[in-house]
GROMACS .gro file of C-alpha atoms in nm:
model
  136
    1UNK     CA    1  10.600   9.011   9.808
    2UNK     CA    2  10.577   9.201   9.468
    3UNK     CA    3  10.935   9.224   9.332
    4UNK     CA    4  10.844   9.544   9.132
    5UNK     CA    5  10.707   9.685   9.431
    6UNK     CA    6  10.981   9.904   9.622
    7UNK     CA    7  11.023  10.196   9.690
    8UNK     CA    8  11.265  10.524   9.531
    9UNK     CA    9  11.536  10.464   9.783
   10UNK     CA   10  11.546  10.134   9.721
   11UNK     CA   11  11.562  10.129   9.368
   12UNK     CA   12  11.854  10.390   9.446
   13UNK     CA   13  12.020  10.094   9.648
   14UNK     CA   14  11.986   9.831   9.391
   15UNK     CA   15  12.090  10.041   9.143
   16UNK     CA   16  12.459  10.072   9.329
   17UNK     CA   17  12.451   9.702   9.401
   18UNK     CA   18  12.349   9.635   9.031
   19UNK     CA   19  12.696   9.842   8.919
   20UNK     CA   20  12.940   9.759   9.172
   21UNK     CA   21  12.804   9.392   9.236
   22UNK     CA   22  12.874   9.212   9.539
   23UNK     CA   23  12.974   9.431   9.849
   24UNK     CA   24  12.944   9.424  10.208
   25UNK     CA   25  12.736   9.664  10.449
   26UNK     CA   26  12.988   9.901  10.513
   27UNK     CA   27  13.082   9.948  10.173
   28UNK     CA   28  12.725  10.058  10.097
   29UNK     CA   29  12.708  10.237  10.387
   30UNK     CA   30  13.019  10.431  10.307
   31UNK     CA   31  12.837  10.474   9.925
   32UNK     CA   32  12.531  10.582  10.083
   33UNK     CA   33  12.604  10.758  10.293
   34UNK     CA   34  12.790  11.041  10.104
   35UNK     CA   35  12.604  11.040   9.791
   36UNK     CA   36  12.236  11.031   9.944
   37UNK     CA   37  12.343  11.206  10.307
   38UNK     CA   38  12.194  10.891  10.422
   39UNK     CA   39  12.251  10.753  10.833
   40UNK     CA   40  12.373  10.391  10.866
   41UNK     CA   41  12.041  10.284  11.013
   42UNK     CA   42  11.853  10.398  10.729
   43UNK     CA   43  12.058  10.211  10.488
   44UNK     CA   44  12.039   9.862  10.731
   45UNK     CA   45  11.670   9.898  10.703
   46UNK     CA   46  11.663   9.934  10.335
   47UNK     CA   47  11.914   9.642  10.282
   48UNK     CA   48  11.665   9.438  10.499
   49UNK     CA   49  11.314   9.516  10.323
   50UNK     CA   50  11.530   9.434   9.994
   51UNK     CA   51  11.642   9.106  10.153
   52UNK     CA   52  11.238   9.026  10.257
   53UNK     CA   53  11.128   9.201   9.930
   54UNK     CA   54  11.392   8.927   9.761
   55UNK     CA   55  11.546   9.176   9.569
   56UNK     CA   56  11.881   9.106   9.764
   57UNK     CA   57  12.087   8.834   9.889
   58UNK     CA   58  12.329   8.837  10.207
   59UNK     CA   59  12.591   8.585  10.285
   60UNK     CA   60  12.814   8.608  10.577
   61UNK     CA   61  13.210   8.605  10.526
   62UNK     CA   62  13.287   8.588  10.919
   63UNK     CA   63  13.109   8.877  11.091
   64UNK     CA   64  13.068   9.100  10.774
   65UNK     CA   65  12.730   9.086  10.548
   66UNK     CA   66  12.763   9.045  10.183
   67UNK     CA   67  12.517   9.161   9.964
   68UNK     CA   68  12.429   9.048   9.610
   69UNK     CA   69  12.138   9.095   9.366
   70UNK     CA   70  11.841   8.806   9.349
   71UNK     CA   71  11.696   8.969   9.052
   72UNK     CA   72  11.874   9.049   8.716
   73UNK     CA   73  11.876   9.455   8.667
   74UNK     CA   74  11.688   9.427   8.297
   75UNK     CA   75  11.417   9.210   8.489
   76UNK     CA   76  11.338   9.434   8.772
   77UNK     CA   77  11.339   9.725   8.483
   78UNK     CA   78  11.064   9.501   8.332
   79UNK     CA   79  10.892   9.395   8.631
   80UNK     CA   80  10.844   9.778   8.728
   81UNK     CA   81  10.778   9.904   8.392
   82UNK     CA   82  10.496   9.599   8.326
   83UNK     CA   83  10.325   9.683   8.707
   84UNK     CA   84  10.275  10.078   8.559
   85UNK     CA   85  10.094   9.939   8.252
   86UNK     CA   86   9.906   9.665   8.497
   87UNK     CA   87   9.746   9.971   8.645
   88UNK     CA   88   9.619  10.139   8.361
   89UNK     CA   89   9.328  10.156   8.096
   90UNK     CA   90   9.490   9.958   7.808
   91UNK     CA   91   9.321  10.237   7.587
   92UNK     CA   92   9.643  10.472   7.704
   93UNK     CA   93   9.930  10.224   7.620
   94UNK     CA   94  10.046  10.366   7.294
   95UNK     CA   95  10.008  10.738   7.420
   96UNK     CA   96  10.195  10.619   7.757
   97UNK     CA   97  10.429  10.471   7.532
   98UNK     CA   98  10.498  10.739   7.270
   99UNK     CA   99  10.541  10.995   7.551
  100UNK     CA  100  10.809  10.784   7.723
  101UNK     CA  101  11.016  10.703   7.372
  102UNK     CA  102  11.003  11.091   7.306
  103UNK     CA  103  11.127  11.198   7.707
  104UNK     CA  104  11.404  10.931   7.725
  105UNK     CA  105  11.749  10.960   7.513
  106UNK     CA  106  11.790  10.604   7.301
  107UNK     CA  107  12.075  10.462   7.096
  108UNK     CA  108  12.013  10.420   6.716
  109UNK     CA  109  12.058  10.051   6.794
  110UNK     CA  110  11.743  10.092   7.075
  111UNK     CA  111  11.540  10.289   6.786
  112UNK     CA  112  11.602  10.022   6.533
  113UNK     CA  113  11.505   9.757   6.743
  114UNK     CA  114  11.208   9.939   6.839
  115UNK     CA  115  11.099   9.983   6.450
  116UNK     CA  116  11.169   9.626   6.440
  117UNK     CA  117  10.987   9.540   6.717
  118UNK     CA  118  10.636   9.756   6.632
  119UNK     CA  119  10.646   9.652   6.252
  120UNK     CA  120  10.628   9.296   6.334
  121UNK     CA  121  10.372   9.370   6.645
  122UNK     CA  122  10.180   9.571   6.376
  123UNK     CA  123  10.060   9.307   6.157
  124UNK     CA  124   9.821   9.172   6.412
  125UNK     CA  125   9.703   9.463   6.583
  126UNK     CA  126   9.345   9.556   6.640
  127UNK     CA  127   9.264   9.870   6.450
  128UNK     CA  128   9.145   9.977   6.790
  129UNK     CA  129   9.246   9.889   7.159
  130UNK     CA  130   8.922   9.825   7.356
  131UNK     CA  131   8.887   9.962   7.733
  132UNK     CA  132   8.884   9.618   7.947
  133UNK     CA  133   8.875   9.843   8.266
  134UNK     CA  134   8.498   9.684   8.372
  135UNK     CA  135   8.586   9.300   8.245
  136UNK     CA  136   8.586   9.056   8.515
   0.00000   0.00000   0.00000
């Protein structure tokens, strides 16, 4: 299974896990339930596709469930982030890319690492990105 691949209202589930850390079923549930109006079977079945999907962990502690995150937050971030750019004409990165850094609010820290980041990437760059939508 893709571990970028899941779905809104599981990313909304990982990203509780993610901030509150380890937890048991009915704590989510209890979470879940009033923020996202969400029924108790709805939120079993999304802890379960992130356990198959690997995205989660359970232990037991007696008859409760304990749930922890497999993946690292900044990872799944990356792994999502890197699957949108796996899907399109390579042509459209940097407008993709300037579009997102102009809708999303960064720290000056983010910005400078960013100028950091595309000056070095800048001294080998094509002058032009070729489409490699019809290579094998």
């Amino acid at each position: 299974m893709d571990k970028s691949d899941i779905s809104n209202s599981e990313w909304e589930v990982m990203r509780i896990i993610w901030t509150i850390g380890e937890t048991t079923s009915s704590n989510l549930i209890d979470i879940l339930s009033n923020k996202m109006d969400w029924s108790s079977s709805t939120i079993k079945t999304l802890l379960a596709r992130l356990c198959k999907k690997e995205f989660l962990k359970v232990k037991k502690d007696g008859r409760r469930n304990i749930y922890f995150s497999a993946i690292n937050e900044q990872t799944a971030y990356s792994l999502s982030a890197k699957r949108v750019f796996e899907r399109m004409c390579c042509m459209h990165y940097g407008e993709t890319i300037k579009d997102i850094v102009n809708s999303v609010e960064l720290s000056k820290s983010d910005i400078d690492t960013l100028i950091t980041l595309l000056k070095s990437k800048k001294k080998n760059a094509p002058d032009k990105v070729e489409c490699k939508c019809l290579e094998d």
